[in-house]
Coordinates of C-alpha atoms in Angstrom, one line a residue:
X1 CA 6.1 -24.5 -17.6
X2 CA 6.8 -21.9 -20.7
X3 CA 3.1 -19.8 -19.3
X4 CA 5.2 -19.3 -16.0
X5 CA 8.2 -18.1 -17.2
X6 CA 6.5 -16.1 -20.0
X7 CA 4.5 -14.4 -17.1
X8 CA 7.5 -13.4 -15.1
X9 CA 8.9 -12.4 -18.3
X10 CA 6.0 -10.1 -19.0
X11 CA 6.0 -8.8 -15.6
X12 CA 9.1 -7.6 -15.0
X13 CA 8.4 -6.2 -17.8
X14 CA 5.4 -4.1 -16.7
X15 CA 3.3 -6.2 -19.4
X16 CA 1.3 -7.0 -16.6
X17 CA -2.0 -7.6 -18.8
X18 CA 0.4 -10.3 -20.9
X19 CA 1.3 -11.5 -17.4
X20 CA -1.9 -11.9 -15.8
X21 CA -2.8 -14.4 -19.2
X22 CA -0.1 -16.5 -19.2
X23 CA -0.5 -17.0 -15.0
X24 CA -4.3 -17.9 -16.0
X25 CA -3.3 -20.3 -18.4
X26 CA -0.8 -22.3 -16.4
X27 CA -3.4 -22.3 -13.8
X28 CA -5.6 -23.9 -16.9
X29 CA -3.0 -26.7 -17.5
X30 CA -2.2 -27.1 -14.3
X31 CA -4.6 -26.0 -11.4
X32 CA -2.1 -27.8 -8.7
X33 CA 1.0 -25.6 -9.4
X34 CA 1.5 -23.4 -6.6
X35 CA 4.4 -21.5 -8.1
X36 CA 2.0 -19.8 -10.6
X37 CA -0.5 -18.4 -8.1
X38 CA 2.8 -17.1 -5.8
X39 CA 3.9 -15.5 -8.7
X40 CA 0.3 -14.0 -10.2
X41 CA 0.0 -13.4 -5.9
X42 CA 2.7 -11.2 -6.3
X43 CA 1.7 -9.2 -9.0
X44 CA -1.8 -8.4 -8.0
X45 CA 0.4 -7.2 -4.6
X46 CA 2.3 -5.1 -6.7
X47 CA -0.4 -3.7 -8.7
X48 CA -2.2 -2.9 -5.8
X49 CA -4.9 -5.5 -5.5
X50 CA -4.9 -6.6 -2.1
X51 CA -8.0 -8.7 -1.7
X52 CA -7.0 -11.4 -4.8
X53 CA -2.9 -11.3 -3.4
X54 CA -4.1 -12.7 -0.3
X55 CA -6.2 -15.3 -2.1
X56 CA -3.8 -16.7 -4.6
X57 CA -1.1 -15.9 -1.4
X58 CA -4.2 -18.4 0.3
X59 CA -4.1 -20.9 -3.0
X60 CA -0.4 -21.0 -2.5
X61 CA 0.1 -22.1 1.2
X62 CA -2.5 -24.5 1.0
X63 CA -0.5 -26.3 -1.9
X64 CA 2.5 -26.1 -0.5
X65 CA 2.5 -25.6 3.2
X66 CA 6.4 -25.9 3.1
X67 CA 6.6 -22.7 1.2
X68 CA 7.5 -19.7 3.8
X69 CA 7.4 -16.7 0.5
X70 CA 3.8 -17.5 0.2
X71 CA 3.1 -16.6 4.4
X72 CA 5.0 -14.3 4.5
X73 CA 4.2 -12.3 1.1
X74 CA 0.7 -13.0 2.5
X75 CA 1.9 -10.8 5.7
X76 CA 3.3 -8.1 3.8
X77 CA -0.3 -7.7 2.5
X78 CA -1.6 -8.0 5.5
X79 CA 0.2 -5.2 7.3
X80 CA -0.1 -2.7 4.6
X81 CA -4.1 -3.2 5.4
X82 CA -3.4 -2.6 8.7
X83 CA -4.1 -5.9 10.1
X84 CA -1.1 -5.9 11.8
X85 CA -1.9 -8.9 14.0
X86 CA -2.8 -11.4 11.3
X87 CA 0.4 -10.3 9.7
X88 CA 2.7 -11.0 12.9
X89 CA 0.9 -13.9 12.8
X90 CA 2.0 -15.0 9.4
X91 CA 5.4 -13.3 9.7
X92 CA 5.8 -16.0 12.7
X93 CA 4.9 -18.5 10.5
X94 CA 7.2 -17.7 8.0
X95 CA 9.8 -17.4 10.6
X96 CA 9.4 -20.5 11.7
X97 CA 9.4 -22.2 8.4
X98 CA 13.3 -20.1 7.7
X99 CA 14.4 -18.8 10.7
X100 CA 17.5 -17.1 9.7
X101 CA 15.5 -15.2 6.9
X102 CA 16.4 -11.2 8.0
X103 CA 13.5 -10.0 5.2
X104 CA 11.1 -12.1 7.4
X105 CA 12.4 -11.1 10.7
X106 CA 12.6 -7.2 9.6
X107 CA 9.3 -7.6 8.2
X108 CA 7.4 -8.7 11.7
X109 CA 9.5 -5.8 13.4
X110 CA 7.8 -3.7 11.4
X111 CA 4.4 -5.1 12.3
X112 CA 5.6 -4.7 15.5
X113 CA 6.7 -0.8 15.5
X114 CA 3.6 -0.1 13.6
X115 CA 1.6 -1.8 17.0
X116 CA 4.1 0.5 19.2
X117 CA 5.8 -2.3 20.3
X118 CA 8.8 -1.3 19.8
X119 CA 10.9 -3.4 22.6
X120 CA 9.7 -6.6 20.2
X121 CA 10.4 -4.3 17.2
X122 CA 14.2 -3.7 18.7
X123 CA 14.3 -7.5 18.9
X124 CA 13.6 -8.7 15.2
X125 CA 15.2 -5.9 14.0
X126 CA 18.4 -6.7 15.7
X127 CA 17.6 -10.3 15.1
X128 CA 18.2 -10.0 11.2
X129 CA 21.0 -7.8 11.2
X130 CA 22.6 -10.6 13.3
X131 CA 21.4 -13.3 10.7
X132 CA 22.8 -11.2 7.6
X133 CA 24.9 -8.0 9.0
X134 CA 25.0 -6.6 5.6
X135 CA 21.2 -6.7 5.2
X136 CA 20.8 -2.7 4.7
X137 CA 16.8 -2.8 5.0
X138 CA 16.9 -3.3 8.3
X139 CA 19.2 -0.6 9.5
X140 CA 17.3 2.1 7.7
X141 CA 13.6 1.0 9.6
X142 CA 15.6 0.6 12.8
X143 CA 16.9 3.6 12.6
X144 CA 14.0 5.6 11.5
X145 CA 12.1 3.5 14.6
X146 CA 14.8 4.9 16.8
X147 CA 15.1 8.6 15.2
X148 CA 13.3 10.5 17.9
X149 CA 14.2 8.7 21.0
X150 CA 17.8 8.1 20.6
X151 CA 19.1 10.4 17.2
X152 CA 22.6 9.0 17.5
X153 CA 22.3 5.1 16.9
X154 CA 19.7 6.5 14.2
X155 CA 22.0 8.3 12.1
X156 CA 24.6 5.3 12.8
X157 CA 22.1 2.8 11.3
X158 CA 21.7 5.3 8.3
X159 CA 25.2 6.3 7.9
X160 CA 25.8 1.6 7.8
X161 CA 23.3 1.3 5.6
X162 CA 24.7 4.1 3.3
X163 CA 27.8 2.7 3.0
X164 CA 26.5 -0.6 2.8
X165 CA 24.1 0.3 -0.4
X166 CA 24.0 4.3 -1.4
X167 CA 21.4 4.4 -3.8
X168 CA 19.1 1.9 -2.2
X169 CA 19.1 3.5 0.9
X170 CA 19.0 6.6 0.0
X171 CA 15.9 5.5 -1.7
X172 CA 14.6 3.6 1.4
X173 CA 15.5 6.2 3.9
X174 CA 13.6 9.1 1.7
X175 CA 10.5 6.6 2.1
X176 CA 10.8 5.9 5.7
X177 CA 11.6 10.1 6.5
X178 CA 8.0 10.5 4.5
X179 CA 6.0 8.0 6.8
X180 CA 8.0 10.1 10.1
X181 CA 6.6 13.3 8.1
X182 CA 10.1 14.9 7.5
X183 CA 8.9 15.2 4.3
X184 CA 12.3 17.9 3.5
X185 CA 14.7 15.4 4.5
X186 CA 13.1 12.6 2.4
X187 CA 13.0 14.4 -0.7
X188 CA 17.0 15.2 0.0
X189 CA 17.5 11.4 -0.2
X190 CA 15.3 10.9 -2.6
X191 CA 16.8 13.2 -4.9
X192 CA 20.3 12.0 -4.3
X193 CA 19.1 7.8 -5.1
X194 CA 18.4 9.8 -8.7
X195 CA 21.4 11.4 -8.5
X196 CA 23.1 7.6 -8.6
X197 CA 20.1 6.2 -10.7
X198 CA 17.7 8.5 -12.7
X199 CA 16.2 5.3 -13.7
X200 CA 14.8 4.8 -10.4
X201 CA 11.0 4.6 -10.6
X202 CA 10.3 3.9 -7.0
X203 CA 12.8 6.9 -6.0
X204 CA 10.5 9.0 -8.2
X205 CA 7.2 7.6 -7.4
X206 CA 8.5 7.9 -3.1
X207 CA 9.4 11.6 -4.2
X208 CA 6.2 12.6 -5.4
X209 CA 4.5 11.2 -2.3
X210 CA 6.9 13.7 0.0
X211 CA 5.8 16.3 -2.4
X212 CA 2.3 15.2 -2.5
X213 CA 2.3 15.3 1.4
X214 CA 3.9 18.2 1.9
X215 CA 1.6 20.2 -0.7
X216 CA 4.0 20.8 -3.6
X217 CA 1.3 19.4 -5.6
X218 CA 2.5 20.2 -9.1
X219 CA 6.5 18.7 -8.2
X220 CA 4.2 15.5 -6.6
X221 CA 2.6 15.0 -10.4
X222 CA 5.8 15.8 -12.5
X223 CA 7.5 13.1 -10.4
X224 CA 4.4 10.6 -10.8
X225 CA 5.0 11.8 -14.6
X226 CA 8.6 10.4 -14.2
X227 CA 7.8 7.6 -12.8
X228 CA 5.3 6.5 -15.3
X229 CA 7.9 7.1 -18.2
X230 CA 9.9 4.2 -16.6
X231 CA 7.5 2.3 -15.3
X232 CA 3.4 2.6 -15.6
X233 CA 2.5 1.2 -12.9
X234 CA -1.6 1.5 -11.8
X235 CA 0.0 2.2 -8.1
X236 CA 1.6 5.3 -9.9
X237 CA -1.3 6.7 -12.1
X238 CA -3.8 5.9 -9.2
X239 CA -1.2 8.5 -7.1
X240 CA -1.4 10.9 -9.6
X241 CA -5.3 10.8 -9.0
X242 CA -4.9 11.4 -5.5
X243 CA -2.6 14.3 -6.0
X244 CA -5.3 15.5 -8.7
X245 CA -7.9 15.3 -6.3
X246 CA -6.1 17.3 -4.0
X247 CA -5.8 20.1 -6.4
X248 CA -9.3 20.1 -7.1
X249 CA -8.8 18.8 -10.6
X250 CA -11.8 15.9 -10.2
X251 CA -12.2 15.5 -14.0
X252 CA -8.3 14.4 -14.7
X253 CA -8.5 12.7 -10.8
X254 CA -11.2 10.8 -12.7
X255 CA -9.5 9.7 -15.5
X256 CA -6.9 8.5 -13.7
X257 CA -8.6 6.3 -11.7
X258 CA -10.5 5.5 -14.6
X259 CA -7.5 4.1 -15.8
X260 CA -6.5 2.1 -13.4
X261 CA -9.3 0.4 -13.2
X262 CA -9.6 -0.7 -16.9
X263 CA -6.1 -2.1 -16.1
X264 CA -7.3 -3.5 -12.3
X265 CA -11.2 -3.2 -12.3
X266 CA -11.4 -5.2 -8.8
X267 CA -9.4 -3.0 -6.7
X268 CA -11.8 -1.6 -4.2
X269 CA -9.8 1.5 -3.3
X270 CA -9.9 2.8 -6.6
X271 CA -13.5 2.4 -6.7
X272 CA -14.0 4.4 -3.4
X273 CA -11.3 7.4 -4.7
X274 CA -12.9 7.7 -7.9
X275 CA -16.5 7.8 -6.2
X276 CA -14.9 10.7 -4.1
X277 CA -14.3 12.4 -7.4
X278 CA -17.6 12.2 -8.2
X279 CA -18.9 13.0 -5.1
X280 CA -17.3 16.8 -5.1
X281 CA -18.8 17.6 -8.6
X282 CA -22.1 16.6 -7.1
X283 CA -21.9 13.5 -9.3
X284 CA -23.9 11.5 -6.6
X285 CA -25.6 8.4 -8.7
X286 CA -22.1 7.5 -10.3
X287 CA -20.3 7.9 -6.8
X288 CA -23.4 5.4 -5.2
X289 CA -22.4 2.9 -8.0
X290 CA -18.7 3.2 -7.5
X291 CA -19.3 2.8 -3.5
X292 CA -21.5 -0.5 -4.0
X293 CA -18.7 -1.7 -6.3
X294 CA -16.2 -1.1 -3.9
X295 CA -18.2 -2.3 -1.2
X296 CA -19.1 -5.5 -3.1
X297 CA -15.6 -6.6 -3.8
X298 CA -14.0 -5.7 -0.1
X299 CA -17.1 -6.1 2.5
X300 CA -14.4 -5.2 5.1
X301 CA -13.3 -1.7 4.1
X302 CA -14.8 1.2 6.1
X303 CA -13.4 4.3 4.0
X304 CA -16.7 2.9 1.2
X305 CA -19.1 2.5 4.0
X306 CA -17.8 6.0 5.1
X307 CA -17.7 7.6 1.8
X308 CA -21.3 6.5 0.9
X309 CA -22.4 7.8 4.2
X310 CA -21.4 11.0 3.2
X311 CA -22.9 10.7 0.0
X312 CA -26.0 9.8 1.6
X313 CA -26.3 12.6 4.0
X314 CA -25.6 14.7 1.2
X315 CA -28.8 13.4 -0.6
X316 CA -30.9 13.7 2.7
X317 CA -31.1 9.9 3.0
X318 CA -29.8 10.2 6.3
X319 CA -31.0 6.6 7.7
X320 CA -28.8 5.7 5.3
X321 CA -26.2 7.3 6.1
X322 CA -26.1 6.4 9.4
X323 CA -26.5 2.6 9.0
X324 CA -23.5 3.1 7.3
X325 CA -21.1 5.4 9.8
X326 CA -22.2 2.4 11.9
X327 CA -21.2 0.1 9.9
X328 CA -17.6 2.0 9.1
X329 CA -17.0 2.7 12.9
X330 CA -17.7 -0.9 13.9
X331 CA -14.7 -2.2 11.3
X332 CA -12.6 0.7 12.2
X333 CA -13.4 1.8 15.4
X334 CA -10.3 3.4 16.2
X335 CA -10.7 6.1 13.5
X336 CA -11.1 9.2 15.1
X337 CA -12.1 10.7 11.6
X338 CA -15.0 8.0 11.5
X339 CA -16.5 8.6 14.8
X340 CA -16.6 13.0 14.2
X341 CA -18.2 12.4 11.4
X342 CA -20.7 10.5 12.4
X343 CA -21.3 13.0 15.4
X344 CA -21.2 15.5 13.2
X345 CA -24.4 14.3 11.0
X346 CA -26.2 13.3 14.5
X347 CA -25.9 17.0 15.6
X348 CA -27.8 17.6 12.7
X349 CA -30.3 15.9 12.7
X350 CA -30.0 16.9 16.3
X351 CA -30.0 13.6 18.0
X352 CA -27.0 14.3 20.7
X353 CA -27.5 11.0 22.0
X354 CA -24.4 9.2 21.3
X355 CA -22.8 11.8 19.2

């Protein structure tokens, strides 16, 4: 229908607020059309709202079971969450549905690496390059898989997938260097996939995060700035918050996030980041109401139960507090950060046990 198409026209061209109406009123005309909540699926992915992806990812599969981009965007969701088994799970699905699909096979090897399983990893990854030996994606994650264990068939994977595609994989390898914490060598790439395309909004968003990580705060926010000038994105200004943050500069971090959120106001994260903000200037009932927000829209995420425990202690409601490190370390119980902290305020208040 002419809503559909206008909402892919919109989003691709960043209108996403023109895109989001014309999904809604397709949906209006036609509550049954499973293409429409794919595509609106994919633009809350790629604005950064996680929770209402999955359910129009949800909406989509169960209208068409038959369609294998709706399981396995759902994945992709999935394993940037960190719920890396539900997404092999879907990834499998997905696979099964297409099996020859290397962006479904790469994408479960991935899941896989991230579990350490990298003899599976190996497998899928090998897997697509088989189905589609021009398929450049997965030779950069195999290769940065590979990087410390065996060095030479990682720089042969990123030399193929160089030749294959140079500014893409420049671009691709700068991002996987930055998750292996080689932040110099990412911003080398990086830098060079602007070199070919200075048009390149991811290349510049990527490059701000190696900056970001590797402290060069005020490089990180003039490549956010690029970015933005191409494409203003909520993933980007929400980035520049961060970086903002880290600097100490809570009142434009706030703003930022501020901004996002009158562009995406569900996006739970963004609650819990700006209630940070809020929290270091001491800020503590607008940080509480952020943290309930964020709380109320994703039940599931521990950094809000963790941030309002902090918050909390901080206001010497420390039953509080604790009922909430509890309930952070029982969702993430594997955070090492999670369970300190939560010893931490138990020293305090000098109750050892279990600390």
């Amino acid at each position: 229908g002419i809503h559909v198409n206008l909402g892919l026209l919109y989003q691709g061209l960043g209108q996403f607020g023109e895109a989001m109406k014309n999904y809604a009123r397709a949906i209006e005309l036609n509550p049954n059309f499973a293409l429409v909540y794919l595509n609106r699926g994919k633009l809350f992915e790629d604005t950064g709202d996680p929770v209402k992806a999955i359910q129009d990812y949800d909406t989509t599969f169960r209208l068409q079971p038959s369609l294998s981009l709706a399981v396995f965007n759902r994945a992709v969701v999935l394993m940037d969450q960190g719920r890396l088994q539900e997404a092999i799970a879907d990834f499998t699905r997905a696979i099964k549905l297409k099996p020859d699909q290397p962006e479904y096979l790469k994408g479960r090897a991935d899941a896989y690496q991230k579990l350490g399983k990298q003899d599976l990893a190996r497998q899928d990854y090998d897997k697509a390059i088989e189905a589609e030996p021009s398929f450049w994606p997965a030779y950069i994650n195999r290769g940065a898989m590979l990087l410390y264990d065996a060095p030479q068939e990682a720089h042969a994977d990123f030399q193929k997938a160089l030749e294959l595609d140079p500014e893409h994989a420049h671009s691709n390898l700068g991002a996987a260097l930055t998750e292996l914490n080689r932040y110099d060598e990412a911003v080398e790439h990086l830098s060079k996939a602007l070199e070919m395309n200075p048009k390149n909004w991811r290349a510049y968003f990527n490059r701000g995060l190696a900056n970001e990580f590797r402290a060069n705060y005020q490089e990180a926010i003039d490549d956010f700035n690029r970015a933005m000038e191409i494409e203003p994105n909520p993933v980007v200004i929400e980035e520049r918050g961060i970086t903002f943050y880290e600097m100490k500069r809570y009142d434009e971090a706030i703003a930022d996030y501020t901004r996002v959120l009158s562009i995406e106001p569900l996006r739970a994260q963004t609650y819990n980041n700006r209630a940070s903000a809020y929290a270091s200037q001491r800020r503590f009932q607008e940080a509480l109401a952020d943290l309930n927000k964020a709380i109320e829209i994703d039940p599931r995420m521990a950094d809000a139960y963790a941030t309002r425990a902090g918050v909390s202690s901080d206001l010497g409601e420390y039953s509080k507090a604790l009922a909430d490190f509890a309930t952070a370390v029982a969702l993430n119980p594997r955070s090492h950060t999670l369970w300190n902290n939560r010893g931490n305020l138990l020293k305090k208040l000098n109750e050892f046990h279990g600390a």
